[in-house]
């Protein structure tokens, strides 16, 4: 089909497009964004093909390999991005685990109540065999808290031997929370950033002799006391043993009955402000030639609480990934916790949760080019987020993502913003739009959360339904897109 005939055909589609039924506010807000005409005229950054990655709680990892959703959910992202999501295997239970080279099972533990995490566990060589089957980079967390360096070294050597995709090894998880009774803490002494840095340095130096310079350092949750910026000078020459640095981050907490707030979580200006904290850490790592990851992150600690399985949390995932990248984070690993007891998980035993829709949508926006570049085109101080993505180091943008983070609870009239995109090129006659929406921000998967009007996911994470495109006229280098509160769209600038 020629360009002329294709444009004529698409103009017919414009006339045939049926507007979806929404409740409009009496007064509509109008916003304008100028789209960069070229990657050379923007502040676009390069994006890692595995920017959105996955963290899996250590003891639960073998169980995740038995879920069909694990394979399909990861494969969907790989198809959209052209590279498999990296997987980090770790968390609280890595510091409760001991390696047993004679154990035939991948893991062995007991729990008093289903849905609990074990207080202690053992794992064997087949644990690493399962990790070897993952399609992308693999990071494995090993125990430091029990202060059994010989056991951890045995496990590290088996990981290097048995996992072909091994990227890095973590030694300990969030050590700033080691309790006074932890075996690694000498009696009567406290645990500080300085003592932990000395511990990491000593363990890296000792174990590297048999596994190489393959460690992921820091793995702290608290900023800035336990920060990468403080650790780097304390490591000294031992930084040569470090391959990557990692921080952990949860914007909210659901621990101990703490209150969570969905409206605050999904706020675009709030996300912009929150992610700025990563820049110093990322810049410090990059200055030493190391990549900086959020090796464990999600919406709220202790499994997520009431806000985490909602559509609003899916919108947060989408915006958070992009802002993390703009702050210098090379990869964000979204944690998947105890199977069957995990509000923030992307998938479970027999369901796909709403946060996965955001993961899928942002992956669709970023695209499969290995040279993807991203820029932000809004000011960052309002409820509206706007981004442009380029498929290479030159040429015009391929797509724009628009996000209206205004919270809609489902009560009253749902407001709408009419967004005008300018500088699209005078020859552009149409743009196509894919919309991610739900009845309201608190909607759960299976209750009207859709991509493209009818796209959803089966219990096994297979894409079902039709992800249709809306077709919108463009004229004079401008196009107007309507965006309701608590929803997002991808605007495709080429057909």
Coordinates of C-alpha atoms in Angstrom, one line a residue:
X1 CA 0.0 0.0 0.0
X2 CA 1.4 3.4 -0.9
X3 CA 1.8 6.2 1.6
X4 CA -1.0 8.1 -0.1
X5 CA -3.5 5.2 -0.2
X6 CA -2.6 4.3 3.4
X7 CA -3.3 7.8 4.6
X8 CA -6.6 7.8 2.7
X9 CA -7.5 4.5 4.3
X10 CA -6.7 5.8 7.7
X11 CA -8.8 8.9 7.2
X12 CA -11.7 6.6 6.6
X13 CA -10.9 4.9 9.9
X14 CA -11.1 8.3 11.6
X15 CA -14.6 8.7 10.3
X16 CA -15.5 5.2 11.4
X17 CA -14.0 5.4 14.9
X18 CA -16.6 5.1 17.6
X19 CA -16.0 7.2 20.7
X20 CA -15.9 5.2 23.8
X21 CA -18.6 6.2 26.4
X22 CA -17.2 8.0 29.4
X23 CA -18.6 10.4 31.9
X24 CA -17.2 13.8 31.0
X25 CA -16.9 16.8 33.3
X26 CA -18.8 19.9 32.4
X27 CA -15.5 21.9 32.2
X28 CA -12.6 20.2 30.4
X29 CA -9.0 21.2 31.0
X30 CA -6.7 22.0 28.0
X31 CA -3.0 21.3 28.1
X32 CA -0.4 21.6 25.4
X33 CA 2.9 19.8 25.0
X34 CA 5.6 20.4 22.3
X35 CA 7.0 17.1 21.1
X36 CA 10.7 17.1 20.3
X37 CA 11.2 16.9 16.5
X38 CA 14.4 14.9 16.8
X39 CA 16.3 13.0 19.4
X40 CA 19.1 15.5 18.8
X41 CA 16.9 18.4 20.0
X42 CA 15.9 16.7 23.2
X43 CA 17.6 15.6 26.4
X44 CA 16.8 11.9 25.6
X45 CA 18.6 9.2 27.6
X46 CA 19.5 5.7 26.6
X47 CA 17.3 3.0 28.1
X48 CA 18.4 -0.5 29.1
X49 CA 16.4 -3.2 27.2
X50 CA 15.8 -4.8 30.6
X51 CA 14.8 -1.6 32.4
X52 CA 11.7 -3.2 33.8
X53 CA 12.9 -6.4 35.6
X54 CA 11.7 -8.7 38.3
X55 CA 12.8 -9.6 41.8
X56 CA 11.6 -12.9 43.3
X57 CA 11.7 -13.7 47.1
X58 CA 14.4 -16.3 47.7
X59 CA 12.4 -19.1 49.3
X60 CA 9.5 -18.7 46.9
X61 CA 11.6 -18.8 43.7
X62 CA 11.2 -22.6 43.0
X63 CA 7.5 -22.2 43.4
X64 CA 7.4 -19.4 40.9
X65 CA 9.1 -21.6 38.3
X66 CA 6.1 -23.9 38.5
X67 CA 3.6 -21.2 37.7
X68 CA 2.6 -20.9 34.0
X69 CA 2.1 -17.2 34.6
X70 CA 5.8 -16.7 35.3
X71 CA 6.9 -18.0 31.9
X72 CA 4.2 -16.1 30.0
X73 CA 4.4 -12.8 31.9
X74 CA 8.1 -12.6 31.4
X75 CA 7.8 -13.7 27.7
X76 CA 5.2 -10.9 27.0
X77 CA 7.7 -8.2 28.3
X78 CA 10.5 -9.8 26.3
X79 CA 8.5 -9.7 23.1
X80 CA 7.7 -6.0 23.6
X81 CA 11.2 -5.0 24.6
X82 CA 13.3 -7.3 22.5
X83 CA 15.2 -8.6 25.6
X84 CA 14.1 -10.7 28.6
X85 CA 13.5 -9.0 31.9
X86 CA 16.4 -9.6 34.3
X87 CA 15.6 -11.6 37.4
X88 CA 17.0 -11.1 40.9
X89 CA 16.4 -13.9 43.3
X90 CA 16.7 -12.7 46.9
X91 CA 15.1 -10.8 49.7
X92 CA 14.6 -11.3 53.5
X93 CA 14.8 -15.1 53.3
X94 CA 18.2 -15.2 51.5
X95 CA 19.6 -14.2 54.9
X96 CA 17.8 -17.2 56.5
X97 CA 19.0 -19.8 53.9
X98 CA 21.9 -22.2 54.1
X99 CA 23.3 -24.1 51.2
X100 CA 23.3 -27.9 51.3
X101 CA 25.2 -29.5 48.4
X102 CA 23.6 -32.9 49.2
X103 CA 20.0 -31.7 49.2
X104 CA 18.0 -33.1 46.2
X105 CA 15.2 -30.6 46.5
X106 CA 15.6 -27.0 45.4
X107 CA 14.5 -25.8 48.8
X108 CA 13.5 -27.4 52.1
X109 CA 11.6 -25.5 54.8
X110 CA 8.5 -25.7 57.0
X111 CA 5.9 -23.0 57.8
X112 CA 3.2 -23.0 60.5
X113 CA 0.6 -21.1 58.4
X114 CA 0.2 -21.1 54.6
X115 CA 1.3 -17.8 53.2
X116 CA 4.0 -17.3 55.8
X117 CA 7.7 -17.1 55.0
X118 CA 10.1 -19.6 56.7
X119 CA 12.3 -18.6 59.5
X120 CA 15.0 -20.9 58.2
X121 CA 15.6 -22.9 55.1
X122 CA 18.1 -25.0 53.1
X123 CA 18.6 -25.1 49.4
X124 CA 20.5 -27.4 47.1
X125 CA 22.2 -27.5 43.6
X126 CA 18.8 -27.8 41.9
X127 CA 18.0 -24.3 43.1
X128 CA 20.6 -23.1 40.7
X129 CA 19.5 -25.4 37.9
X130 CA 16.1 -23.7 38.0
X131 CA 17.8 -20.3 37.9
X132 CA 19.8 -21.5 34.9
X133 CA 16.5 -21.8 32.9
X134 CA 15.7 -18.1 33.2
X135 CA 16.1 -16.4 29.8
X136 CA 17.8 -13.2 30.9
X137 CA 20.4 -11.9 33.4
X138 CA 20.2 -13.5 36.8
X139 CA 21.3 -12.0 40.1
X140 CA 21.3 -14.3 43.2
X141 CA 21.2 -13.2 46.8
X142 CA 23.2 -15.3 49.3
X143 CA 23.4 -15.3 53.1
X144 CA 25.7 -12.9 55.0
X145 CA 23.7 -12.5 58.2
X146 CA 24.5 -15.9 59.6
X147 CA 28.2 -15.1 59.2
X148 CA 29.0 -18.5 57.6
X149 CA 31.3 -17.4 54.9
X150 CA 32.5 -20.9 53.9
X151 CA 28.8 -22.0 53.3
X152 CA 28.1 -18.8 51.3
X153 CA 31.3 -19.4 49.2
X154 CA 30.2 -22.9 48.4
X155 CA 26.9 -21.6 47.2
X156 CA 28.6 -18.8 45.2
X157 CA 30.8 -21.3 43.4
X158 CA 27.8 -23.5 42.5
X159 CA 26.0 -20.4 41.2
X160 CA 28.9 -19.5 39.0
X161 CA 29.2 -23.0 37.8
X162 CA 25.5 -23.7 37.2
X163 CA 23.8 -20.5 36.1
X164 CA 24.9 -19.4 32.6
X165 CA 23.0 -16.1 32.8
X166 CA 24.5 -15.1 36.1
X167 CA 25.1 -11.4 36.2
X168 CA 25.9 -10.8 39.9
X169 CA 25.8 -12.2 43.5
X170 CA 24.5 -10.3 46.4
X171 CA 25.9 -11.0 49.9
X172 CA 23.2 -10.1 52.4
X173 CA 19.9 -8.3 52.0
X174 CA 19.2 -4.9 53.6
X175 CA 21.9 -5.4 56.2
X176 CA 21.0 -2.2 58.0
X177 CA 18.2 -4.1 59.5
X178 CA 20.3 -6.9 61.0
X179 CA 19.2 -7.3 64.6
X180 CA 21.6 -7.2 67.5
X181 CA 21.3 -11.0 67.8
X182 CA 22.4 -11.6 64.2
X183 CA 25.5 -13.9 64.2
X184 CA 27.5 -11.5 62.1
X185 CA 27.3 -8.7 64.7
X186 CA 29.8 -9.2 67.5
X187 CA 28.2 -9.3 71.0
X188 CA 27.8 -5.8 72.6
X189 CA 28.5 -4.0 69.3
X190 CA 26.2 -2.2 67.0
X191 CA 25.9 -2.3 63.2
X192 CA 26.7 0.8 61.3
X193 CA 27.4 1.9 57.7
X194 CA 31.1 1.8 58.5
X195 CA 31.0 -1.7 60.0
X196 CA 28.8 -3.0 57.2
X197 CA 31.1 -1.6 54.5
X198 CA 34.1 -3.3 56.2
X199 CA 32.0 -6.5 56.2
X200 CA 31.1 -6.3 52.5
X201 CA 34.7 -5.4 51.6
X202 CA 36.0 -8.5 53.5
X203 CA 33.5 -10.9 52.1
X204 CA 34.1 -9.6 48.5
X205 CA 37.8 -9.9 48.9
X206 CA 37.6 -13.4 50.3
X207 CA 35.0 -15.0 48.0
X208 CA 36.2 -13.3 44.8
X209 CA 39.2 -15.6 44.6
X210 CA 37.0 -18.4 43.5
X211 CA 34.2 -16.7 41.7
X212 CA 35.6 -13.5 40.3
X213 CA 34.5 -9.9 40.4
X214 CA 30.8 -10.5 40.3
X215 CA 29.2 -8.9 43.3
X216 CA 26.3 -6.6 43.6
X217 CA 27.1 -4.2 46.4
X218 CA 25.1 -2.0 48.8
X219 CA 21.6 -3.6 48.7
X220 CA 20.4 -1.1 51.2
X221 CA 16.8 0.2 51.7
X222 CA 17.6 3.2 53.8
X223 CA 18.7 6.5 52.3
X224 CA 21.0 8.3 52.8
X225 CA 22.6 6.9 55.9
X226 CA 23.3 3.5 54.2
X227 CA 23.9 4.9 50.8
X228 CA 26.1 3.9 47.9
X229 CA 27.8 7.2 48.1
X230 CA 29.0 6.3 51.6
X231 CA 29.9 2.8 50.7
X232 CA 32.1 3.5 47.6
X233 CA 34.9 5.4 49.4
X234 CA 34.8 2.9 52.3
X235 CA 35.3 -0.1 49.9
X236 CA 38.5 1.5 48.6
X237 CA 40.3 -0.8 46.1
X238 CA 37.8 -3.6 46.8
X239 CA 35.4 -1.8 44.4
X240 CA 37.2 -3.8 41.7
X241 CA 35.3 -6.9 43.0
X242 CA 32.0 -5.1 42.5
X243 CA 30.0 -5.5 39.2
X244 CA 26.9 -3.5 40.1
X245 CA 25.4 -1.4 42.9
X246 CA 21.8 -1.8 44.1
X247 CA 19.4 0.1 46.3
X248 CA 16.0 -1.0 47.5
X249 CA 13.0 1.3 47.5
X250 CA 9.3 1.3 48.5
X251 CA 7.5 4.6 48.4
X252 CA 5.0 3.5 51.1
X253 CA 4.8 1.0 53.9
X254 CA 2.1 -1.5 54.9
X255 CA 4.1 -2.9 57.7
X256 CA 2.6 -3.1 61.2
X257 CA -0.7 -1.8 60.1
X258 CA 0.8 1.4 58.5
X259 CA -1.6 3.4 56.4
X260 CA -1.1 3.5 52.6
X261 CA -2.6 6.1 50.2
X262 CA -3.2 5.3 46.5
X263 CA -3.8 8.9 45.5
X264 CA -0.4 9.8 46.8
X265 CA 1.3 6.8 45.3
X266 CA 0.1 7.4 41.7
X267 CA 0.6 11.2 41.7
X268 CA 2.8 12.1 38.8
X269 CA 4.4 15.1 40.5
X270 CA 4.9 12.9 43.6
X271 CA 6.7 10.2 41.6
X272 CA 8.9 12.9 40.0
X273 CA 9.9 14.2 43.4
X274 CA 10.4 10.8 45.0
X275 CA 12.7 9.4 42.3
X276 CA 15.0 12.4 42.3
X277 CA 16.7 10.7 45.3
X278 CA 18.2 8.1 43.1
X279 CA 20.3 10.5 41.0
X280 CA 23.1 10.9 43.5
X281 CA 23.4 7.2 44.0
X282 CA 23.3 6.4 40.3
X283 CA 25.8 9.1 39.5
X284 CA 28.2 7.8 42.1
X285 CA 28.0 4.3 40.7
X286 CA 28.3 5.5 37.1
X287 CA 31.3 7.6 37.9
X288 CA 33.1 4.4 38.9
X289 CA 32.0 2.5 35.8
X290 CA 29.3 0.5 37.6
X291 CA 25.6 0.2 36.8
X292 CA 23.0 1.2 39.4
X293 CA 19.9 -0.8 39.9
X294 CA 16.8 -0.7 42.2
X295 CA 17.4 -4.4 42.9
X296 CA 14.2 -4.6 44.9
X297 CA 11.3 -2.2 44.6
X298 CA 7.5 -2.1 44.6
X299 CA 4.7 0.1 45.8
X300 CA 4.6 -0.6 49.6
X301 CA 6.6 -2.8 52.0
X302 CA 5.3 -5.9 53.7
X303 CA 3.5 -7.2 50.6
X304 CA 1.7 -4.0 49.6
X305 CA -1.4 -3.6 51.6
X306 CA -4.7 -2.5 50.1
X307 CA -3.5 -0.2 47.4
X308 CA -1.0 -2.5 45.6
X309 CA -3.3 -4.7 43.5
X310 CA -5.2 -1.8 42.1
X311 CA -5.3 -0.2 38.7
X312 CA -3.8 3.0 40.3
X313 CA -0.8 0.9 41.3
X314 CA -0.5 -0.2 37.7
X315 CA -0.4 3.4 36.6
X316 CA 2.3 4.0 39.3
X317 CA 4.4 1.2 37.9
X318 CA 4.3 2.7 34.4
X319 CA 5.2 6.2 35.5
X320 CA 7.8 5.0 38.2
X321 CA 9.7 3.0 35.6
X322 CA 10.1 6.0 33.3
X323 CA 11.0 8.4 36.1
X324 CA 13.5 5.9 37.5
X325 CA 15.2 5.7 34.2
X326 CA 15.4 9.5 34.0
X327 CA 16.9 9.6 37.4
X328 CA 19.7 7.4 36.3
X329 CA 18.5 4.0 37.4
X330 CA 19.6 1.4 34.9
X331 CA 17.1 -1.3 35.9
X332 CA 14.1 -1.5 38.3
X333 CA 13.4 -5.0 39.8
X334 CA 9.8 -5.3 40.9
X335 CA 9.6 -7.6 43.8
X336 CA 7.3 -10.7 43.8
X337 CA 6.8 -12.1 47.3
X338 CA 5.1 -15.0 48.9
X339 CA 2.9 -16.9 46.4
X340 CA -0.8 -16.4 47.4
X341 CA 0.0 -13.7 49.9
X342 CA 1.3 -10.8 47.8
X343 CA -0.8 -7.8 47.1
X344 CA 1.9 -6.1 44.9
X345 CA 2.7 -9.1 42.8
X346 CA 2.3 -8.9 39.0
X347 CA 0.9 -12.5 38.8
X348 CA 0.0 -15.4 41.1
X349 CA -1.1 -19.0 41.1
X350 CA -4.2 -18.4 38.9
X351 CA -4.4 -14.7 38.1
X352 CA -2.7 -11.6 36.7
X353 CA -3.0 -8.5 38.8
X354 CA -3.6 -4.9 37.8
X355 CA 0.1 -3.8 38.3
X356 CA 1.1 -6.1 35.5
X357 CA -1.0 -4.0 33.1
X358 CA 1.2 -1.0 33.8
X359 CA 4.3 -3.1 33.3
X360 CA 3.0 -4.3 30.0
X361 CA 1.9 -0.9 28.9
X362 CA 5.2 0.9 29.6
X363 CA 7.1 -1.9 27.9
X364 CA 4.9 -1.4 24.8
X365 CA 5.6 2.3 24.9
X366 CA 9.4 1.8 25.2
X367 CA 9.5 -0.6 22.3
X368 CA 11.9 -3.3 21.1
X369 CA 14.7 -1.1 19.6
X370 CA 18.0 -1.8 21.4
X371 CA 18.8 1.9 21.0
X372 CA 15.6 3.2 22.7
X373 CA 15.9 6.8 24.0
X374 CA 13.5 8.5 26.4
X375 CA 12.7 12.1 27.2
X376 CA 10.2 13.8 29.5
X377 CA 8.3 16.6 27.9
X378 CA 6.2 17.8 30.8
X379 CA 7.4 20.1 33.7
X380 CA 7.0 17.4 36.4
X381 CA 5.0 19.6 38.7
X382 CA 1.4 18.7 37.7
X383 CA -0.9 15.7 37.5
X384 CA -0.1 15.2 33.8
X385 CA 2.9 13.2 32.7
X386 CA 4.2 13.3 29.1
X387 CA 7.1 11.4 27.6
X388 CA 8.5 10.8 24.1
X389 CA 10.5 7.8 23.0
X390 CA 12.9 7.5 20.1
X391 CA 13.9 4.2 18.4
X392 CA 17.5 5.3 17.8
X393 CA 20.1 7.9 18.1
X394 CA 18.6 10.0 15.3
X395 CA 15.3 10.8 13.7
X396 CA 11.9 11.8 15.0
X397 CA 10.1 10.4 18.0
X398 CA 8.2 7.1 17.5
X399 CA 5.7 7.4 20.4
X400 CA 4.4 9.7 23.1
X401 CA 3.0 8.5 26.4
X402 CA 0.5 10.7 28.3
X403 CA -0.6 10.0 31.9
X404 CA -3.3 11.8 33.8
X405 CA -2.6 10.9 37.5
X406 CA -5.6 12.8 38.9
X407 CA -7.2 10.3 41.3
X408 CA -10.7 9.1 40.3
X409 CA -12.4 7.0 43.0
X410 CA -15.4 6.1 40.9
X411 CA -17.6 8.7 42.7
X412 CA -18.9 11.8 40.9
X413 CA -18.0 12.9 37.4
X414 CA -14.7 11.8 35.9
X415 CA -12.8 14.8 34.7
X416 CA -11.0 14.9 31.4
X417 CA -8.0 16.8 30.0
X418 CA -7.7 17.6 26.3
X419 CA -4.0 17.5 25.5
X420 CA -2.7 19.1 22.3
X421 CA 0.5 17.8 21.0
X422 CA 2.4 20.2 18.7
X423 CA 5.4 20.1 16.4
X424 CA 4.4 16.7 15.0
X425 CA 5.3 17.5 11.5
X426 CA 3.1 19.2 8.9
X427 CA 2.8 16.1 6.8
X428 CA 1.2 14.0 9.6
X429 CA -2.5 13.6 9.0
X430 CA -3.4 11.0 11.7
X431 CA -2.1 9.5 14.9
X432 CA -3.3 6.3 16.5
X433 CA -3.8 6.0 20.3
X434 CA -3.8 3.0 22.6
X435 CA -5.6 3.6 25.9
X436 CA -5.1 1.9 29.3
X437 CA -8.1 2.5 31.5
X438 CA -10.4 1.1 34.2
X439 CA -13.7 2.2 35.8
X440 CA -11.6 3.9 38.5
X441 CA -8.2 3.9 40.2
X442 CA -9.2 1.3 42.8
X443 CA -10.4 -1.2 40.1
X444 CA -8.9 -4.7 40.2
X445 CA -7.9 -6.9 37.3
X446 CA -11.0 -8.6 36.0
X447 CA -13.2 -5.6 36.9
X448 CA -12.8 -3.5 33.8
X449 CA -9.0 -2.9 33.6
X450 CA -8.2 -2.9 29.9
X451 CA -5.6 -2.0 27.3
X452 CA -6.9 -0.9 24.0
X453 CA -10.5 -1.1 24.9
X454 CA -10.7 -4.9 25.2
X455 CA -7.2 -6.3 25.9
X456 CA -6.8 -8.3 29.1
X457 CA -4.8 -11.3 30.3
X458 CA -5.7 -14.9 31.0
X459 CA -4.9 -16.6 34.3
X460 CA -1.8 -17.8 32.6
X461 CA -0.8 -14.3 31.5
X462 CA -1.6 -14.9 27.8
X463 CA -2.8 -11.7 26.1
X464 CA -6.6 -12.0 25.4
X465 CA -9.1 -9.8 23.7
X466 CA -8.4 -7.0 21.3
X467 CA -6.1 -4.1 21.9
X468 CA -7.7 -1.7 19.5
X469 CA -6.3 1.7 18.4
X470 CA -8.3 4.9 18.3
X471 CA -7.5 7.0 15.3
X472 CA -7.3 10.8 15.7
X473 CA -6.8 13.5 13.0
X474 CA -3.7 15.6 12.9
X475 CA -3.4 18.9 11.2
X476 CA -0.7 21.6 11.0
X477 CA 1.6 19.5 13.1
X478 CA -1.0 19.2 15.9
X479 CA -3.2 16.5 17.3
X480 CA -5.6 16.6 20.3
X481 CA -6.0 13.6 22.7
X482 CA -8.6 13.4 25.4
X483 CA -7.3 11.8 28.7
X484 CA -9.5 11.0 31.6
X485 CA -8.5 11.1 35.3
X486 CA -6.6 7.9 36.2
X487 CA -5.7 6.7 32.8
X488 CA -2.9 6.7 30.2
X489 CA -2.5 6.5 26.5
X490 CA 0.3 5.8 24.0
X491 CA 0.2 8.0 20.9
X492 CA 1.8 6.3 17.9
X493 CA 3.3 8.9 15.6
X494 CA 4.0 6.6 12.7
X495 CA 1.9 3.8 11.1

